[in-house]
Coordinates of C-alpha atoms in Angstrom, one line a residue:
M1 CA 0.1 0.0 0.0
R2 CA 2.9 2.5 1.0
R3 CA 4.6 1.7 -2.5
L4 CA 1.3 2.4 -4.3
L5 CA 0.9 5.7 -2.4
V6 CA 4.3 6.8 -3.2
A7 CA 3.8 5.8 -6.8
L8 CA 0.6 7.8 -7.0
V9 CA 2.2 11.0 -5.4
L10 CA 5.0 10.8 -8.0
V11 CA 2.5 10.6 -10.8
L12 CA 0.5 13.3 -9.6
S13 CA 3.6 15.5 -8.9
G14 CA 4.7 14.7 -12.4
C15 CA 1.3 15.9 -13.7
S16 CA 1.6 19.1 -11.7
A17 CA 5.0 19.8 -13.0
G18 CA 3.6 19.3 -16.5
Q19 CA 0.8 21.7 -15.9
D20 CA 2.9 24.4 -14.3
G21 CA 5.7 24.1 -16.8
P22 CA 6.1 25.8 -20.2
T23 CA 3.5 25.7 -22.7
T24 CA 4.7 23.7 -25.9
I25 CA 3.4 24.5 -29.4
T26 CA 4.5 22.8 -32.5
F27 CA 5.4 24.7 -35.5
W28 CA 5.7 23.3 -39.0
D29 CA 8.1 25.0 -41.5
N30 CA 6.6 24.4 -45.1
N31 CA 10.0 24.5 -46.8
G32 CA 12.5 22.9 -44.2
G33 CA 15.9 22.5 -45.3
P34 CA 19.6 23.6 -44.9
G35 CA 18.6 27.0 -46.3
R36 CA 15.8 28.0 -44.0
T37 CA 15.9 25.7 -40.8
P38 CA 18.7 27.5 -39.3
I39 CA 16.8 30.8 -39.9
Y40 CA 13.8 29.6 -37.8
Q41 CA 16.1 28.0 -35.2
E42 CA 17.7 31.4 -34.4
L43 CA 14.2 33.0 -34.4
I44 CA 12.7 30.3 -32.1
K45 CA 15.8 30.9 -29.8
R46 CA 15.0 34.6 -29.5
F47 CA 11.2 33.9 -29.0
E48 CA 11.9 31.5 -26.2
A49 CA 14.2 33.7 -24.5
A50 CA 11.5 36.6 -24.5
N51 CA 8.7 34.0 -23.5
P52 CA 10.2 31.5 -21.1
D53 CA 6.8 30.2 -20.4
I54 CA 6.3 29.1 -24.1
K55 CA 8.4 26.4 -26.0
I56 CA 8.4 25.7 -29.7
A57 CA 8.6 22.2 -31.2
Y58 CA 10.1 22.9 -34.7
V59 CA 9.3 20.5 -37.5
G60 CA 11.0 21.0 -40.8
V61 CA 8.7 19.7 -43.8
P62 CA 10.0 19.6 -47.4
S63 CA 7.9 21.8 -49.7
S64 CA 7.3 19.1 -52.0
S65 CA 5.3 17.1 -49.5
V66 CA 3.9 19.7 -47.2
Q67 CA 0.4 19.9 -48.5
Q68 CA 0.0 16.1 -48.4
K69 CA 1.2 16.2 -44.8
Y70 CA -1.2 18.8 -43.8
D71 CA -4.0 16.9 -45.3
T72 CA -3.1 13.9 -43.4
A73 CA -2.8 15.9 -40.3
I74 CA -6.2 17.4 -40.8
A75 CA -7.7 13.9 -41.5
G76 CA -6.1 12.4 -38.3
G77 CA -6.7 15.2 -36.1
S78 CA -3.0 15.9 -35.4
T79 CA -2.3 19.3 -36.9
P80 CA 0.5 21.6 -35.7
D81 CA -0.5 24.6 -33.7
V82 CA 1.2 26.9 -36.2
G83 CA 2.2 26.0 -39.7
G84 CA 4.0 28.0 -42.6
V85 CA 1.8 28.2 -45.6
T86 CA 1.5 29.7 -49.0
T87 CA -1.4 31.0 -51.0
S88 CA -0.9 28.0 -53.5
Y89 CA -2.7 25.7 -51.2
L90 CA -4.1 28.1 -48.5
A91 CA -7.7 27.8 -49.8
H92 CA -7.5 24.0 -49.8
L93 CA -6.6 24.1 -46.1
A94 CA -9.2 26.8 -45.2
G95 CA -11.8 24.9 -47.1
Q96 CA -11.6 21.9 -44.9
G97 CA -12.3 24.2 -41.9
A98 CA -8.7 23.6 -40.5
L99 CA -7.6 27.2 -39.9
E100 CA -8.3 30.0 -37.5
P101 CA -9.2 33.4 -39.4
A102 CA -6.7 36.0 -38.6
D103 CA -8.8 39.2 -39.1
E104 CA -9.7 40.0 -35.7
R105 CA -6.4 39.2 -34.2
L106 CA -4.7 41.6 -36.8
E107 CA -7.2 44.4 -36.1
S108 CA -6.6 44.1 -32.3
G109 CA -3.0 43.1 -32.2
S110 CA 0.5 44.6 -32.8
L111 CA 0.5 44.1 -36.6
K112 CA -2.6 46.2 -37.3
G113 CA -1.6 48.5 -40.2
R114 CA 1.8 47.1 -40.4
L115 CA 1.5 44.7 -43.3
I116 CA 1.7 45.6 -47.0
P117 CA -2.0 45.8 -48.3
G118 CA -1.2 44.1 -51.5
L119 CA 0.2 41.1 -49.7
L120 CA -2.8 41.1 -47.4
E121 CA -5.2 41.1 -50.5
T122 CA -3.3 38.1 -52.2
V123 CA -4.1 36.1 -49.3
R124 CA -7.6 37.3 -48.8
Q125 CA -8.4 36.5 -52.5
T126 CA -7.4 32.9 -52.2
S127 CA -9.9 32.2 -49.4
P128 CA -13.2 30.5 -50.0
D129 CA -15.1 33.4 -47.9
G130 CA -12.9 36.5 -48.0
K131 CA -11.3 36.0 -44.6
L132 CA -7.9 36.1 -43.8
Y133 CA -6.6 32.7 -43.0
A134 CA -2.8 33.4 -42.8
V135 CA -0.6 36.3 -41.8
P136 CA 1.5 37.3 -44.8
A137 CA 5.3 37.2 -44.0
S138 CA 7.1 37.4 -47.3
G139 CA 6.5 38.3 -50.8
N140 CA 8.1 37.7 -54.0
L141 CA 8.1 39.4 -57.4
D142 CA 8.9 38.3 -60.9
V143 CA 11.7 40.5 -62.3
I144 CA 14.0 40.7 -65.3
W145 CA 17.5 40.0 -64.3
Y146 CA 19.8 41.8 -66.9
R147 CA 23.6 42.2 -67.5
S148 CA 23.8 45.9 -66.5
D149 CA 27.5 45.7 -67.7
R150 CA 26.6 44.7 -71.2
F151 CA 23.8 47.2 -71.3
A152 CA 26.3 50.0 -70.4
E153 CA 28.8 48.6 -73.0
A154 CA 26.3 48.7 -75.7
G155 CA 24.7 52.1 -74.6
I156 CA 21.4 50.6 -74.1
A157 CA 19.0 51.9 -71.3
E158 CA 17.1 49.6 -69.0
P159 CA 14.0 48.6 -70.9
A160 CA 10.7 50.3 -69.8
T161 CA 8.5 48.5 -72.3
W162 CA 8.1 45.0 -73.8
D163 CA 9.1 46.6 -77.2
D164 CA 12.2 48.1 -75.5
L165 CA 13.0 44.7 -74.1
A166 CA 12.7 43.0 -77.7
K167 CA 14.7 45.7 -79.2
A168 CA 17.6 45.4 -76.5
A169 CA 17.5 41.5 -77.1
A170 CA 18.1 41.8 -80.7
Q171 CA 20.8 44.2 -80.3
L172 CA 22.6 42.1 -77.7
T173 CA 22.5 38.9 -79.7
K174 CA 25.7 37.6 -81.5
P175 CA 24.9 33.9 -82.3
A176 CA 28.6 33.4 -83.8
E177 CA 30.0 34.2 -80.2
N178 CA 27.1 32.4 -78.5
Q179 CA 25.7 35.5 -77.1
Y180 CA 21.8 36.1 -77.0
G181 CA 19.8 38.8 -75.6
F182 CA 17.2 36.9 -73.7
T183 CA 16.4 33.4 -72.5
I184 CA 12.8 32.0 -72.6
R185 CA 11.6 29.3 -70.1
G186 CA 10.0 26.8 -72.5
G187 CA 9.9 23.7 -70.3
A188 CA 8.8 23.0 -66.7
G189 CA 7.3 26.1 -64.9
S190 CA 7.0 28.1 -68.2
V191 CA 3.3 28.9 -68.2
F192 CA 3.2 30.7 -64.8
Q193 CA 6.1 32.9 -66.0
L194 CA 4.3 33.4 -69.4
L195 CA 1.0 34.6 -67.8
S196 CA 3.0 37.0 -65.7
E197 CA 4.5 38.4 -68.9
A198 CA 1.2 38.6 -70.6
Y199 CA -0.6 40.6 -67.9
S200 CA 2.3 42.9 -67.5
Y201 CA 1.9 43.8 -71.1
S202 CA -1.8 43.7 -71.7
G203 CA -2.9 45.6 -68.4
V204 CA -5.9 43.7 -68.1
G205 CA -6.7 44.1 -64.4
K206 CA -8.2 40.9 -63.3
F207 CA -8.0 37.2 -64.0
Y208 CA -11.6 36.6 -64.2
D209 CA -14.5 38.7 -65.5
G210 CA -18.0 37.5 -64.7
G211 CA -16.6 34.0 -64.1
K212 CA -14.9 33.9 -67.4
S213 CA -11.1 33.7 -67.7
T214 CA -9.4 36.8 -69.2
V215 CA -6.4 34.7 -70.3
A216 CA -7.5 34.8 -73.9
D217 CA -7.7 38.5 -74.1
P218 CA -6.0 39.5 -77.6
R219 CA -3.7 41.8 -75.8
N220 CA -2.3 38.8 -73.7
A221 CA -2.1 36.9 -77.1
E222 CA -0.2 39.8 -78.6
L223 CA 2.6 39.4 -75.8
V224 CA 2.7 35.8 -76.4
R225 CA 3.4 36.3 -80.1
K226 CA 6.2 38.7 -79.4
V227 CA 7.9 36.4 -76.9
A228 CA 7.5 33.4 -79.4
G229 CA 9.1 35.8 -82.1
L230 CA 12.3 36.1 -80.1
Y231 CA 12.7 32.3 -79.9
K232 CA 15.9 31.3 -82.0
K233 CA 16.4 34.7 -83.3
A234 CA 17.4 36.4 -79.9
T235 CA 17.4 33.3 -77.7
P236 CA 19.2 30.0 -77.7
E237 CA 17.4 27.2 -79.6
A238 CA 17.6 25.0 -76.4
D239 CA 15.2 27.4 -74.8
V240 CA 12.1 25.4 -75.8
N241 CA 13.1 22.7 -73.2
N242 CA 14.5 25.1 -70.5
N243 CA 13.4 24.6 -66.9
Y244 CA 14.5 27.0 -64.0
T245 CA 17.9 25.3 -63.7
Q246 CA 18.9 25.4 -67.2
M247 CA 17.6 29.0 -67.7
V248 CA 19.6 30.3 -64.7
A249 CA 22.8 28.2 -65.9
Q250 CA 22.6 30.0 -69.3
F251 CA 22.3 33.5 -67.5
T252 CA 24.8 33.0 -64.9
G253 CA 27.1 31.1 -67.4
G254 CA 27.1 34.4 -69.5
S255 CA 25.5 33.3 -72.8
V256 CA 22.3 35.5 -72.3
A257 CA 21.8 39.0 -71.1
M258 CA 18.4 39.0 -69.8
M259 CA 16.3 36.3 -68.0
H260 CA 12.8 36.5 -66.4
H261 CA 12.5 34.8 -63.1
N262 CA 12.1 36.3 -59.5
L263 CA 13.9 37.4 -56.4
G264 CA 14.2 33.6 -55.5
S265 CA 17.2 33.5 -57.9
T266 CA 19.0 36.4 -56.2
A267 CA 21.6 34.1 -54.4
D268 CA 22.5 32.1 -57.6
V269 CA 22.7 35.4 -59.7
M270 CA 24.7 37.4 -57.2
K271 CA 27.1 34.6 -56.3
S272 CA 27.9 34.1 -60.0
L273 CA 27.9 37.6 -61.5
G274 CA 27.9 40.2 -58.6
P275 CA 26.1 43.4 -58.2
E276 CA 28.6 45.1 -60.5
R277 CA 27.6 43.2 -63.5
V278 CA 23.9 42.4 -63.0
A279 CA 20.6 44.1 -62.0
A280 CA 16.9 43.6 -61.7
M281 CA 13.9 45.4 -63.2
P282 CA 10.1 45.0 -63.0
L283 CA 8.5 43.3 -65.8
P284 CA 8.1 45.9 -68.5
K285 CA 4.8 47.8 -69.2
G286 CA 2.7 47.4 -72.3
P287 CA 0.9 49.9 -74.4
S288 CA -1.6 50.7 -71.6
G289 CA 1.2 52.1 -69.5
K290 CA -0.1 50.4 -66.4
R291 CA 2.1 48.4 -64.0
T292 CA 0.1 44.9 -63.8
V293 CA 1.6 42.3 -61.7
V294 CA 0.6 38.7 -61.2
P295 CA 2.1 37.9 -57.9
N296 CA 3.9 34.9 -56.9
P297 CA 2.5 32.7 -54.1
T298 CA 2.7 34.6 -50.7
D299 CA 4.3 33.0 -47.8
G300 CA 2.7 33.4 -44.4
F301 CA 1.7 31.6 -41.2
A302 CA -1.6 30.1 -40.1
V303 CA -2.8 29.0 -36.8
F304 CA -4.6 25.6 -36.8
K305 CA -8.0 25.0 -35.2
G306 CA -6.7 21.7 -33.9
G307 CA -4.0 23.2 -31.9
K308 CA -4.5 23.2 -28.1
N309 CA -2.7 26.6 -27.3
S310 CA -4.4 29.2 -29.5
E311 CA -3.2 32.3 -27.5
A312 CA 0.6 31.1 -27.5
S313 CA 0.3 30.2 -31.1
W314 CA -1.0 33.7 -32.1
K315 CA 1.8 35.2 -29.9
F316 CA 4.5 33.2 -31.7
V317 CA 2.9 34.4 -35.2
E318 CA 3.0 38.0 -34.1
F319 CA 6.7 37.5 -33.2
L320 CA 7.6 36.0 -36.6
V321 CA 6.1 38.8 -38.4
S322 CA 7.2 41.7 -36.2
A323 CA 9.6 44.1 -37.7
E324 CA 12.8 42.6 -36.3
S325 CA 11.9 39.0 -36.9
N326 CA 10.4 39.7 -40.5
G327 CA 13.4 41.7 -41.4
Y328 CA 15.8 39.0 -40.3
W329 CA 14.1 36.3 -42.1
N330 CA 13.6 38.1 -45.4
Q331 CA 17.2 39.5 -45.3
K332 CA 18.5 35.9 -45.2
V333 CA 16.3 34.7 -48.0
G334 CA 16.3 37.8 -50.1
Q335 CA 12.6 38.3 -50.3
I336 CA 10.1 41.2 -49.7
P337 CA 9.3 41.7 -46.0
A338 CA 5.5 42.0 -45.3
N339 CA 6.0 44.2 -42.4
T340 CA 6.3 47.8 -43.6
D341 CA 8.3 48.9 -40.5
V342 CA 11.2 47.1 -42.3
R343 CA 11.1 49.2 -45.3
G344 CA 13.8 51.6 -43.9
A345 CA 16.3 48.7 -42.9
E346 CA 19.9 49.3 -44.0
W347 CA 20.0 45.9 -45.7
I348 CA 17.0 46.8 -48.0
A349 CA 18.9 50.0 -49.0
K350 CA 21.9 47.6 -49.9
N351 CA 19.6 45.3 -51.8
P352 CA 18.5 47.2 -55.1
A353 CA 16.5 44.0 -56.3
V354 CA 14.4 44.1 -52.9
K355 CA 14.1 47.7 -52.7
M356 CA 12.8 48.0 -56.3
A357 CA 10.2 45.1 -55.7
L358 CA 8.9 46.8 -52.5
G359 CA 8.4 49.9 -54.5
V360 CA 6.3 48.1 -57.1
L361 CA 4.2 46.5 -54.5
E362 CA 3.6 49.5 -52.4
D363 CA 3.1 51.7 -55.4
P364 CA -0.8 52.5 -55.2
A365 CA -0.9 52.6 -59.1
T366 CA 0.3 48.9 -59.3
V367 CA -2.6 46.6 -60.1
I368 CA -2.3 43.2 -58.6
V369 CA -3.9 40.3 -60.5
P370 CA -3.6 37.1 -58.5
A371 CA -3.5 33.9 -60.4
P372 CA -6.2 31.4 -59.3
V373 CA -3.7 29.2 -57.5
Y374 CA -6.6 28.2 -55.3
L375 CA -8.3 26.0 -57.8
P376 CA -7.5 22.3 -57.3
E377 CA -6.9 21.8 -61.0
Y378 CA -4.7 24.8 -61.4
S379 CA -1.3 23.2 -61.4
S380 CA -2.3 20.3 -63.6
I381 CA -4.0 22.8 -66.0
T382 CA -0.8 25.1 -66.3
K383 CA 1.6 22.4 -66.2
T384 CA 0.5 19.0 -67.5
D385 CA -2.1 20.2 -69.8
T386 CA -0.7 23.5 -71.1
E387 CA 3.2 23.4 -70.9
P388 CA 3.6 21.1 -74.0
L389 CA 1.1 23.4 -76.0
Y390 CA 3.3 26.4 -75.2
Q391 CA 6.2 24.5 -76.7
K392 CA 4.3 24.1 -79.8
V393 CA 3.7 27.8 -80.0
L394 CA 7.5 28.4 -79.8
L395 CA 8.0 26.0 -82.6
G396 CA 5.4 27.6 -84.8
Q397 CA 3.0 24.7 -84.8
M398 CA 0.2 26.6 -82.7
S399 CA -0.9 30.1 -82.8
A400 CA -0.8 32.2 -79.6
Q401 CA -4.5 32.8 -79.8
E402 CA -5.5 29.2 -80.0
F403 CA -3.1 28.4 -77.2
L404 CA -4.5 30.8 -74.9
D405 CA -8.3 30.1 -75.9
G406 CA -7.7 26.4 -74.7
L407 CA -6.0 27.6 -71.4
A408 CA -8.8 30.0 -70.8
A409 CA -11.5 27.5 -71.4
K410 CA -10.0 25.1 -69.0
L411 CA -9.5 27.8 -66.3
T412 CA -13.1 29.0 -66.7
T413 CA -14.5 25.7 -66.2
A414 CA -12.3 25.1 -63.0
Q415 CA -13.4 28.4 -61.7
Q416 CA -17.0 27.7 -62.3
D417 CA -16.7 24.2 -60.5
W418 CA -14.9 25.9 -57.6
E419 CA -17.7 28.4 -57.3
K420 CA -20.4 25.7 -57.2
R421 CA -18.4 23.8 -54.5
K422 CA -17.8 26.9 -52.4

């Protein structure tokens, strides 16, 4: 009996210690790996030092499998307290009722009025009911990386329009010397970049009009014809199969003078070429004169309803998106900080690409046209169904308008189906 009482006391004392000890919340990094895990480890160390009553259990999940792991966790009732998310699958998670809306938290918390409105809007537009199911932390922007040294040598100004870009590409092309003015992404990942180019040229201000996709607008087709017209004339012939890796290799290897990608390639570009030889500019404008941007998926943080420590979870999210933490994270990855208090940081002044991107996103004249990445079929439509057809356009086997007509029809059907389900 005495042994039983001692054991019972030990059990009860253990429970008491657990109840009186720090609260532990689980955080899933949606792109865990050697590049980002150390950044979060440092931020977690800072958070725990400032909040000794809260401990963070970090889990790094590869980006290639994170959506599947979230789905499994939701189905099994074992979601994390806080998770990194992007707008590419945010609607899918919110549609399952797995996330807490952030609207009231932001309105009453320390982040009120301190987040870039454009990033907030891209997050809000991906939700099924217009609520904010994630707090944006980091933005990205499509840019044209260009060899500023070659432009200077040739006396060419930074292109302001797509016609300027095409003219510069032709001037900087010397096939006999294996020098080309531009590189086209014709393989994996090509269509998202092409749509960004098309809307930047056309000035069309929304992806859908009355439920019908605007992708097939004749002004978008005009841009597709212009880009296809550069193929093999001002670009390498191998571009028809270019994926990201091959495109960047051509640019950093010195065989092309301009490349369309985004801020995600900053590290590769700067490591190979350096700020004295390369610069970034926004996608050029078209005849409308409007700055129209199709944003990349926005990174942010969501609090899951299945978590047991909501208050501690929101405290952690507010910390991650605070000026100091948000600035630290985005400085390390070379992306756009969502917290507007970071805009005056010294590192931004020394990073012309991020400074330029911030200026574009914060310019009230910039029109944001989010792609419907929330559609379950979006990836298969733009990749599996459409990338091979874009190659046919480059090879002259399909017209730009026919190509866009087919893509628009599928996106319209997918949107209408999504509206019915919603």
